[in-house]
Each structure stands twice: as C-alpha cells, then as structure tokens.
PDB file of C-alpha atoms and ligand atoms in Angstrom:
ATOM      1  CA  MET A   1      56.716  94.583 200.832  1.00  0.00           C
ATOM      2  CA  THR A   2      54.646  95.256 203.930  1.00  0.00           C
ATOM      3  CA  ALA A   3      54.441  91.600 205.042  1.00  0.00           C
ATOM      4  CA  ASP A   4      58.213  91.135 205.189  1.00  0.00           C
ATOM      5  CA  ASN A   5      58.775  94.540 206.704  1.00  0.00           C
ATOM      6  CA  LEU A   6      56.178  93.922 209.342  1.00  0.00           C
ATOM      7  CA  SER A   7      57.530  90.556 210.390  1.00  0.00           C
ATOM      8  CA  SER A   8      60.993  92.018 210.728  1.00  0.00           C
ATOM      9  CA  VAL A   9      59.672  94.962 212.781  1.00  0.00           C
ATOM     10  CA  ARG A  10      57.744  92.563 215.006  1.00  0.00           C
ATOM     11  CA  GLU A  11      60.824  90.441 215.513  1.00  0.00           C
ATOM     12  CA  ARG A  12      62.902  93.488 216.417  1.00  0.00           C
ATOM     13  CA  ILE A  13      60.234  94.603 218.899  1.00  0.00           C
ATOM     14  CA  ALA A  14      60.165  91.129 220.455  1.00  0.00           C
ATOM     15  CA  ASN A  15      63.954  91.084 220.791  1.00  0.00           C
ATOM     16  CA  ALA A  16      64.065  94.550 222.306  1.00  0.00           C
ATOM     17  CA  CYS A  17      61.338  93.571 224.791  1.00  0.00           C
ATOM     18  CA  LEU A  18      63.232  90.444 225.733  1.00  0.00           C
ATOM     19  CA  LYS A  19      66.399  92.459 226.292  1.00  0.00           C
ATOM     20  CA  ALA A  20      64.528  95.052 228.355  1.00  0.00           C
ATOM     21  CA  GLY A  21      62.542  92.486 230.344  1.00  0.00           C
ATOM     22  CA  VAL A  22      59.271  93.891 229.036  1.00  0.00           C
ATOM     23  CA  ASN A  23      56.163  91.923 228.094  1.00  0.00           C
ATOM     24  CA  PRO A  24      55.730  92.469 224.313  1.00  0.00           C
ATOM     25  CA  ASP A  25      51.939  92.526 224.782  1.00  0.00           C
ATOM     26  CA  SER A  26      52.315  95.726 226.785  1.00  0.00           C
ATOM     27  CA  VAL A  27      53.803  97.617 223.822  1.00  0.00           C
ATOM     28  CA  LEU A  28      51.373  98.913 221.211  1.00  0.00           C
ATOM     29  CA  LEU A  29      52.573  99.199 217.635  1.00  0.00           C
ATOM     30  CA  VAL A  30      51.007 102.089 215.741  1.00  0.00           C
ATOM     31  CA  ALA A  31      51.685 101.890 212.011  1.00  0.00           C
ATOM     32  CA  VAL A  32      52.246 105.413 210.741  1.00  0.00           C
ATOM     33  CA  THR A  33      50.431 105.597 207.417  1.00  0.00           C
ATOM     34  CA  LYS A  34      51.398 109.081 206.249  1.00  0.00           C
ATOM     35  CA  GLU A  35      53.396 107.648 203.333  1.00  0.00           C
ATOM     36  CA  ALA A  36      51.044 104.703 202.747  1.00  0.00           C
ATOM     37  CA  GLY A  37      48.180 104.403 200.296  1.00  0.00           C
ATOM     38  CA  ILE A  38      44.821 102.764 200.915  1.00  0.00           C
ATOM     39  CA  SER A  39      45.883  99.386 199.529  1.00  0.00           C
ATOM     40  CA  GLN A  40      48.941  99.306 201.794  1.00  0.00           C
ATOM     41  CA  ILE A  41      46.768 100.123 204.791  1.00  0.00           C
ATOM     42  CA  GLU A  42      44.369  97.352 203.815  1.00  0.00           C
ATOM     43  CA  GLU A  43      47.281  94.952 203.551  1.00  0.00           C
ATOM     44  CA  ALA A  44      48.496  96.012 206.996  1.00  0.00           C
ATOM     45  CA  LEU A  45      45.010  95.325 208.382  1.00  0.00           C
ATOM     46  CA  ARG A  46      45.038  91.864 206.837  1.00  0.00           C
ATOM     47  CA  LEU A  47      48.404  91.253 208.493  1.00  0.00           C
ATOM     48  CA  GLY A  48      46.828  91.910 211.873  1.00  0.00           C
ATOM     49  CA  LEU A  49      47.770  95.545 212.426  1.00  0.00           C
ATOM     50  CA  LYS A  50      44.891  97.484 213.875  1.00  0.00           C
ATOM     51  CA  ASP A  51      46.341 100.801 215.013  1.00  0.00           C
ATOM     52  CA  MET A  52      47.166 103.378 212.347  1.00  0.00           C
ATOM     53  CA  GLY A  53      48.688 106.816 212.874  1.00  0.00           C
ATOM     54  CA  GLU A  54      48.258 109.907 210.701  1.00  0.00           C
ATOM     55  CA  ASN A  55      49.907 113.271 211.175  1.00  0.00           C
ATOM     56  CA  ARG A  56      47.675 115.443 208.976  1.00  0.00           C
ATOM     57  CA  ALA A  57      43.998 116.024 209.624  1.00  0.00           C
ATOM     58  CA  GLN A  58      43.020 116.087 205.945  1.00  0.00           C
ATOM     59  CA  ASP A  59      44.772 112.775 205.264  1.00  0.00           C
ATOM     60  CA  LEU A  60      43.120 111.242 208.299  1.00  0.00           C
ATOM     61  CA  VAL A  61      39.700 112.264 206.997  1.00  0.00           C
ATOM     62  CA  THR A  62      40.434 110.904 203.519  1.00  0.00           C
ATOM     63  CA  LYS A  63      41.795 107.575 204.719  1.00  0.00           C
ATOM     64  CA  TYR A  64      38.996 107.183 207.226  1.00  0.00           C
ATOM     65  CA  ARG A  65      36.519 107.509 204.384  1.00  0.00           C
ATOM     66  CA  TYR A  66      37.980 104.338 202.847  1.00  0.00           C
ATOM     67  CA  ILE A  67      39.029 102.341 205.876  1.00  0.00           C
ATOM     68  CA  GLY A  68      36.550 103.505 208.515  1.00  0.00           C
ATOM     69  CA  ASP A  69      36.572 101.815 211.899  1.00  0.00           C
ATOM     70  CA  LYS A  70      38.406  98.736 210.678  1.00  0.00           C
ATOM     71  CA  ALA A  71      41.425 100.584 212.072  1.00  0.00           C
ATOM     72  CA  ASN A  72      41.963 102.356 215.394  1.00  0.00           C
ATOM     73  CA  TRP A  73      43.072 105.806 214.308  1.00  0.00           C
ATOM     74  CA  HIS A  74      45.748 107.750 216.118  1.00  0.00           C
ATOM     75  CA  PHE A  75      46.368 111.390 215.408  1.00  0.00           C
ATOM     76  CA  ILE A  76      50.076 112.073 215.872  1.00  0.00           C
ATOM     77  CA  GLY A  77      50.812 115.395 214.151  1.00  0.00           C
ATOM     78  CA  HIS A  78      50.512 119.045 214.981  1.00  0.00           C
ATOM     79  CA  LEU A  79      46.813 119.840 215.335  1.00  0.00           C
ATOM     80  CA  GLN A  80      45.278 123.203 214.555  1.00  0.00           C
ATOM     81  CA  THR A  81      42.143 124.149 216.431  1.00  0.00           C
ATOM     82  CA  ASN A  82      40.102 124.484 213.238  1.00  0.00           C
ATOM     83  CA  LYS A  83      40.777 120.793 212.453  1.00  0.00           C
ATOM     84  CA  VAL A  84      39.857 119.479 215.882  1.00  0.00           C
ATOM     85  CA  ARG A  85      36.247 118.799 214.994  1.00  0.00           C
ATOM     86  CA  ASP A  86      37.221 116.407 212.167  1.00  0.00           C
ATOM     87  CA  VAL A  87      39.906 114.663 214.170  1.00  0.00           C
ATOM     88  CA  VAL A  88      37.775 114.129 217.284  1.00  0.00           C
ATOM     89  CA  ARG A  89      35.177 112.311 215.188  1.00  0.00           C
ATOM     90  CA  ILE A  90      37.783 109.778 214.062  1.00  0.00           C
ATOM     91  CA  ALA A  91      40.724 109.444 216.428  1.00  0.00           C
ATOM     92  CA  SER A  92      40.758 107.010 219.316  1.00  0.00           C
ATOM     93  CA  LEU A  93      43.867 108.739 220.680  1.00  0.00           C
ATOM     94  CA  ILE A  94      45.327 112.179 219.947  1.00  0.00           C
ATOM     95  CA  HIS A  95      49.060 112.090 220.748  1.00  0.00           C
ATOM     96  CA  SER A  96      49.913 115.720 220.160  1.00  0.00           C
ATOM     97  CA  VAL A  97      48.156 118.038 222.597  1.00  0.00           C
ATOM     98  CA  ASP A  98      50.575 120.876 223.248  1.00  0.00           C
ATOM     99  CA  SER A  99      48.522 123.856 224.372  1.00  0.00           C
ATOM    100  CA  LEU A 100      45.663 124.736 226.634  1.00  0.00           C
ATOM    101  CA  LYS A 101      43.795 126.253 223.720  1.00  0.00           C
ATOM    102  CA  LEU A 102      43.965 122.951 221.849  1.00  0.00           C
ATOM    103  CA  ALA A 103      42.939 120.922 224.902  1.00  0.00           C
ATOM    104  CA  LYS A 104      39.955 123.217 225.402  1.00  0.00           C
ATOM    105  CA  GLU A 105      38.818 122.877 221.811  1.00  0.00           C
ATOM    106  CA  ILE A 106      39.148 119.080 221.944  1.00  0.00           C
ATOM    107  CA  ASP A 107      37.034 119.095 225.096  1.00  0.00           C
ATOM    108  CA  ALA A 108      34.385 121.260 223.436  1.00  0.00           C
ATOM    109  CA  GLN A 109      34.193 119.169 220.256  1.00  0.00           C
ATOM    110  CA  ALA A 110      34.197 115.874 222.131  1.00  0.00           C
ATOM    111  CA  ALA A 111      31.420 117.113 224.439  1.00  0.00           C
ATOM    112  CA  LYS A 112      29.288 117.948 221.380  1.00  0.00           C
ATOM    113  CA  ILE A 113      29.305 114.348 220.207  1.00  0.00           C
ATOM    114  CA  GLY A 114      29.185 112.769 223.657  1.00  0.00           C
ATOM    115  CA  LYS A 115      32.700 111.380 223.482  1.00  0.00           C
ATOM    116  CA  ILE A 116      35.487 111.221 226.019  1.00  0.00           C
ATOM    117  CA  GLN A 117      38.555 111.956 223.889  1.00  0.00           C
ATOM    118  CA  LYS A 118      41.710 110.215 225.015  1.00  0.00           C
ATOM    119  CA  VAL A 119      44.805 112.343 224.576  1.00  0.00           C
ATOM    120  CA  LEU A 120      48.509 112.444 225.232  1.00  0.00           C
ATOM    121  CA  ILE A 121      50.460 115.601 226.014  1.00  0.00           C
ATOM    122  CA  GLN A 122      53.299 116.136 223.555  1.00  0.00           C
ATOM    123  CA  VAL A 123      56.449 117.221 225.349  1.00  0.00           C
ATOM    124  CA  ASN A 124      59.428 118.865 223.731  1.00  0.00           C
ATOM    125  CA  THR A 125      62.103 116.976 225.628  1.00  0.00           C
ATOM    126  CA  SER A 126      64.979 118.260 223.500  1.00  0.00           C
ATOM    127  CA  GLY A 127      64.327 121.983 223.538  1.00  0.00           C
ATOM    128  CA  GLU A 128      64.797 122.122 219.751  1.00  0.00           C
ATOM    129  CA  ASN A 129      62.719 125.042 218.568  1.00  0.00           C
ATOM    130  CA  THR A 130      61.661 123.242 215.401  1.00  0.00           C
ATOM    131  CA  LYS A 131      59.751 120.648 217.374  1.00  0.00           C
ATOM    132  CA  PHE A 132      56.214 120.998 218.616  1.00  0.00           C
ATOM    133  CA  GLY A 133      55.336 120.122 222.160  1.00  0.00           C
ATOM    134  CA  VAL A 134      55.252 121.846 225.518  1.00  0.00           C
ATOM    135  CA  HIS A 135      58.361 122.502 227.544  1.00  0.00           C
ATOM    136  CA  PRO A 136      58.656 119.886 230.326  1.00  0.00           C
ATOM    137  CA  ASP A 137      58.109 122.622 232.936  1.00  0.00           C
ATOM    138  CA  GLU A 138      54.823 123.617 231.335  1.00  0.00           C
ATOM    139  CA  ALA A 139      53.555 120.068 230.991  1.00  0.00           C
ATOM    140  CA  ILE A 140      52.434 119.804 234.597  1.00  0.00           C
ATOM    141  CA  GLY A 141      50.230 122.902 234.417  1.00  0.00           C
ATOM    142  CA  LEU A 142      48.697 121.791 231.144  1.00  0.00           C
ATOM    143  CA  ILE A 143      47.963 118.313 232.471  1.00  0.00           C
ATOM    144  CA  LYS A 144      46.460 119.689 235.655  1.00  0.00           C
ATOM    145  CA  GLU A 145      44.098 121.896 233.676  1.00  0.00           C
ATOM    146  CA  ALA A 146      43.237 119.379 230.939  1.00  0.00           C
ATOM    147  CA  SER A 147      42.526 116.666 233.505  1.00  0.00           C
ATOM    148  CA  SER A 148      39.761 118.824 234.921  1.00  0.00           C
ATOM    149  CA  TYR A 149      37.880 118.838 231.606  1.00  0.00           C
ATOM    150  CA  GLY A 150      34.861 116.595 231.369  1.00  0.00           C
ATOM    151  CA  SER A 151      35.357 115.280 227.848  1.00  0.00           C
ATOM    152  CA  VAL A 152      39.118 114.855 227.720  1.00  0.00           C
ATOM    153  CA  GLU A 153      41.073 112.055 229.324  1.00  0.00           C
ATOM    154  CA  VAL A 154      44.834 112.514 229.600  1.00  0.00           C
ATOM    155  CA  GLU A 155      46.423 109.086 229.291  1.00  0.00           C
ATOM    156  CA  GLY A 156      50.088 109.965 229.149  1.00  0.00           C
ATOM    157  CA  LEU A 157      52.874 111.702 227.278  1.00  0.00           C
ATOM    158  CA  MET A 158      54.406 111.712 223.810  1.00  0.00           C
ATOM    159  CA  THR A 159      57.752 112.893 222.530  1.00  0.00           C
ATOM    160  CA  MET A 160      59.942 112.855 219.442  1.00  0.00           C
ATOM    161  CA  ALA A 161      63.711 112.620 219.745  1.00  0.00           C
ATOM    162  CA  PRO A 162      65.797 114.797 217.433  1.00  0.00           C
ATOM    163  CA  GLU A 163      66.750 113.046 214.202  1.00  0.00           C
ATOM    164  CA  ALA A 164      70.067 111.281 214.503  1.00  0.00           C
ATOM    165  CA  GLU A 165      71.909 108.413 212.859  1.00  0.00           C
ATOM    166  CA  ASP A 166      72.786 106.829 216.171  1.00  0.00           C
ATOM    167  CA  PRO A 167      69.676 105.662 218.085  1.00  0.00           C
ATOM    168  CA  GLU A 168      71.600 105.908 221.363  1.00  0.00           C
ATOM    169  CA  LEU A 169      71.384 109.682 221.007  1.00  0.00           C
ATOM    170  CA  ALA A 170      67.614 109.439 221.502  1.00  0.00           C
ATOM    171  CA  ARG A 171      67.927 107.778 224.900  1.00  0.00           C
ATOM    172  CA  PRO A 172      68.202 110.908 227.101  1.00  0.00           C
ATOM    173  CA  TYR A 173      65.001 112.342 225.599  1.00  0.00           C
ATOM    174  CA  PHE A 174      63.041 109.141 226.118  1.00  0.00           C
ATOM    175  CA  ARG A 175      64.364 108.873 229.642  1.00  0.00           C
ATOM    176  CA  ARG A 176      63.356 112.468 230.323  1.00  0.00           C
ATOM    177  CA  LEU A 177      59.798 111.682 229.219  1.00  0.00           C
ATOM    178  CA  ARG A 178      59.576 108.659 231.491  1.00  0.00           C
ATOM    179  CA  GLU A 179      60.970 110.613 234.432  1.00  0.00           C
ATOM    180  CA  LEU A 180      58.475 113.390 233.802  1.00  0.00           C
ATOM    181  CA  ARG A 181      55.605 110.905 233.825  1.00  0.00           C
ATOM    182  CA  ASP A 182      56.869 109.381 237.063  1.00  0.00           C
ATOM    183  CA  LYS A 183      57.196 112.825 238.618  1.00  0.00           C
ATOM    184  CA  ILE A 184      53.647 113.754 237.604  1.00  0.00           C
ATOM    185  CA  ASN A 185      52.384 110.538 239.132  1.00  0.00           C
ATOM    186  CA  SER A 186      54.328 111.036 242.338  1.00  0.00           C
ATOM    187  CA  LEU A 187      52.975 114.584 242.671  1.00  0.00           C
ATOM    188  CA  GLY A 188      49.442 113.221 242.333  1.00  0.00           C
ATOM    189  CA  ILE A 189      48.504 115.809 239.715  1.00  0.00           C
ATOM    190  CA  THR A 190      45.824 113.717 238.082  1.00  0.00           C
ATOM    191  CA  CYS A 191      43.278 111.584 239.892  1.00  0.00           C
ATOM    192  CA  LYS A 192      44.158 108.677 237.608  1.00  0.00           C
ATOM    193  CA  MET A 193      47.801 107.689 237.188  1.00  0.00           C
ATOM    194  CA  LEU A 194      49.307 108.519 233.799  1.00  0.00           C
ATOM    195  CA  HIS A 195      50.740 105.461 232.164  1.00  0.00           C
ATOM    196  CA  ALA A 196      51.182 105.828 228.407  1.00  0.00           C
ATOM    197  CA  LEU A 197      54.501 106.865 226.906  1.00  0.00           C
ATOM    198  CA  SER A 198      54.319 107.296 223.137  1.00  0.00           C
ATOM    199  CA  MET A 199      57.915 107.294 221.945  1.00  0.00           C
ATOM    200  CA  GLY A 200      60.052 105.478 219.397  1.00  0.00           C
ATOM    201  CA  MET A 201      60.011 105.623 215.592  1.00  0.00           C
ATOM    202  CA  THR A 202      61.783 103.686 212.820  1.00  0.00           C
ATOM    203  CA  ASN A 203      65.235 104.935 213.828  1.00  0.00           C
ATOM    204  CA  ASP A 204      65.037 104.607 217.567  1.00  0.00           C
ATOM    205  CA  PHE A 205      62.247 102.263 218.669  1.00  0.00           C
ATOM    206  CA  GLU A 206      64.494  99.698 220.297  1.00  0.00           C
ATOM    207  CA  VAL A 207      66.003 102.325 222.566  1.00  0.00           C
ATOM    208  CA  ALA A 208      62.494 103.625 223.289  1.00  0.00           C
ATOM    209  CA  ILE A 209      61.400 100.161 224.433  1.00  0.00           C
ATOM    210  CA  GLU A 210      64.392  99.989 226.758  1.00  0.00           C
ATOM    211  CA  GLU A 211      63.349 103.336 228.230  1.00  0.00           C
ATOM    212  CA  GLY A 212      59.794 102.187 228.904  1.00  0.00           C
ATOM    213  CA  SER A 213      57.801 103.060 225.780  1.00  0.00           C
ATOM    214  CA  ASP A 214      54.190 101.803 225.677  1.00  0.00           C
ATOM    215  CA  ILE A 215      53.363 103.042 222.195  1.00  0.00           C
ATOM    216  CA  LEU A 216      55.671 102.881 219.182  1.00  0.00           C
ATOM    217  CA  ARG A 217      54.906 105.007 216.123  1.00  0.00           C
ATOM    218  CA  ILE A 218      56.578 103.328 213.171  1.00  0.00           C
ATOM    219  CA  GLY A 219      56.200 104.361 209.548  1.00  0.00           C
ATOM    220  CA  ARG A 220      59.135 103.802 207.196  1.00  0.00           C
ATOM    221  CA  ALA A 221      60.191 100.432 208.599  1.00  0.00           C
ATOM    222  CA  ILE A 222      56.722  99.066 207.716  1.00  0.00           C
ATOM    223  CA  PHE A 223      55.663 100.924 204.576  1.00  0.00           C
ATOM    224  CA  LYS A 224      58.899 101.416 202.699  1.00  0.00           C
TER     225      LYS A 224
HETATM  226  C1  LIG U 301      56.243 110.203 210.564  1.00  0.00           C
HETATM  227  C2  LIG U 301      56.086 110.121 212.012  1.00  0.00           C
HETATM  228  C3  LIG U 301      56.424 108.953 212.700  1.00  0.00           C
HETATM  229  C4  LIG U 301      57.014 107.733 212.016  1.00  0.00           C
HETATM  230  O1  LIG U 301      58.301 108.001 211.573  1.00  0.00           O
HETATM  231  P1  LIG U 301      59.152 106.865 210.835  1.00  0.00           P
HETATM  232  O2  LIG U 301      60.539 107.394 210.897  1.00  0.00           O
HETATM  233  O3  LIG U 301      58.611 106.770 209.463  1.00  0.00           O
HETATM  234  O4  LIG U 301      58.989 105.609 211.604  1.00  0.00           O
HETATM  235  C5  LIG U 301      56.215 108.923 214.072  1.00  0.00           C
HETATM  236  N1  LIG U 301      55.697 109.974 214.733  1.00  0.00           N
HETATM  237  C6  LIG U 301      55.366 111.121 214.119  1.00  0.00           C
HETATM  238  C7  LIG U 301      54.795 112.240 214.913  1.00  0.00           C
HETATM  239  C8  LIG U 301      55.535 111.229 212.735  1.00  0.00           C
HETATM  240  O5  LIG U 301      55.193 112.363 212.121  1.00  0.00           O
END
C-alpha cells in the first residue's frame, strides 16, 4: 500500500539525511509514477506528495489529462525531439537533456508558449553504452551552449548509476556527478551557479543522499 510504503521511504530519507548531516527539507522526493495508475497517483497526492516523475512522453500526457496541475510533473526519461512540444507544456523540470539538438528544440517550444523551461543535463557517469546521457567531457560544452538560450534554464545535472544489488557500487557515479557540478561552478561556465543533482532511485537513494543528492527519483519503493 502506498501509505505504508511512503512513510517507510520518508523515514529512510530522514535517517540518511541525519547520517549525512543534510537538512531533509533540502532533498526533493519525486515519486516516479511509470508503474502507477491514476488512483495510486491520487492517493500519493492525498499523502502529501506533489512531485511526480514520468519517463515516457505519451504516459505523461495521459496522466496529466487526469491529474493536471495538482502535481508538479518531472520528465525523467529519454526525450525525442518530436515529443518535446507535449512535454514542455506539462513538465516543470526536464531531467534528461542529453544533446544540443534536444536543448535547442526545448528552447524553441518553450519560447512559443512564453515559458522558461527548467532542465537538467543527464550525464552518463558510468560510460555504459546502454545508458543515455552525455559523456562528462561533453557536458561542459552542452551546458555552456544551453545556458545561452533564452527559454531554457539549466538548473543542474542528473545521472543513473548502473543497476547493482549493492548500493555502495553506485557511490562513485554519484560522486562523479557532484564533482562535475562543482567543477562547472568553479569554471564559471554559467552565469548562475548550478545546484541541482538528480540522483538516487529505490536501490541506491541513501547513498545518493550521502553524496549530495538534491532530487531523489523513487518509483518501486513507493508504488509496489
Ligand atoms: C524508473 C525510473 C526511476 C525510478 O526507479 P525505481 O527503481 O523504481 O525507484 C528513476 N529514474 C528514472 C530515469 C527511471 O526511469
């Protein structure tokens, strides 16, 4: 049941924050709804969750039709340029920008509706070729370019660690993302400092908090 799951997730987040010396209010929980139906999302809203994450554009559109702006929608999956128009109309934050072409299209679609679209750059910190995301070395160039667009605001970085039983195995990838953000800030690449780090899922969110995550994307632990 969502209520029990959610209270246990919240408790685990609070404990991890305590251990890491982090203020729990500074960590945003995004409930990943890709396996959840409308009634489960409504229940999550009643339980005080506000931020919902979807990884497919079509599902985002469908769920938005029912739930609307009662939720803050996050787009977290691979985004094709022909779906950008739909996603920009709905998403408060797009976590998965991984090419210049995509950033450009988001800028164009956001400009059309007078929106400044907040985005994160997805970084492939593991080098696995099955994962989406830019190579860390390419991230700086992409951020430099995207930050110059009028209707896109780059807020930070996102990554996914490779799937593993042992959450400790995710730590180097999360650390790499944080170090990359710090490097970008120290180089002064953007006029505004990047802050957001979107990292940590059901299997590894406690480790992500220890490594400085600001945004957790948790699905199975809530909607199982
Ligand atoms: C599914 C998904 C999640 C959530 O994964 P869980 O293991 O269910 O917590 C997080 N981020 C992305 C990009 C996803 O596709």
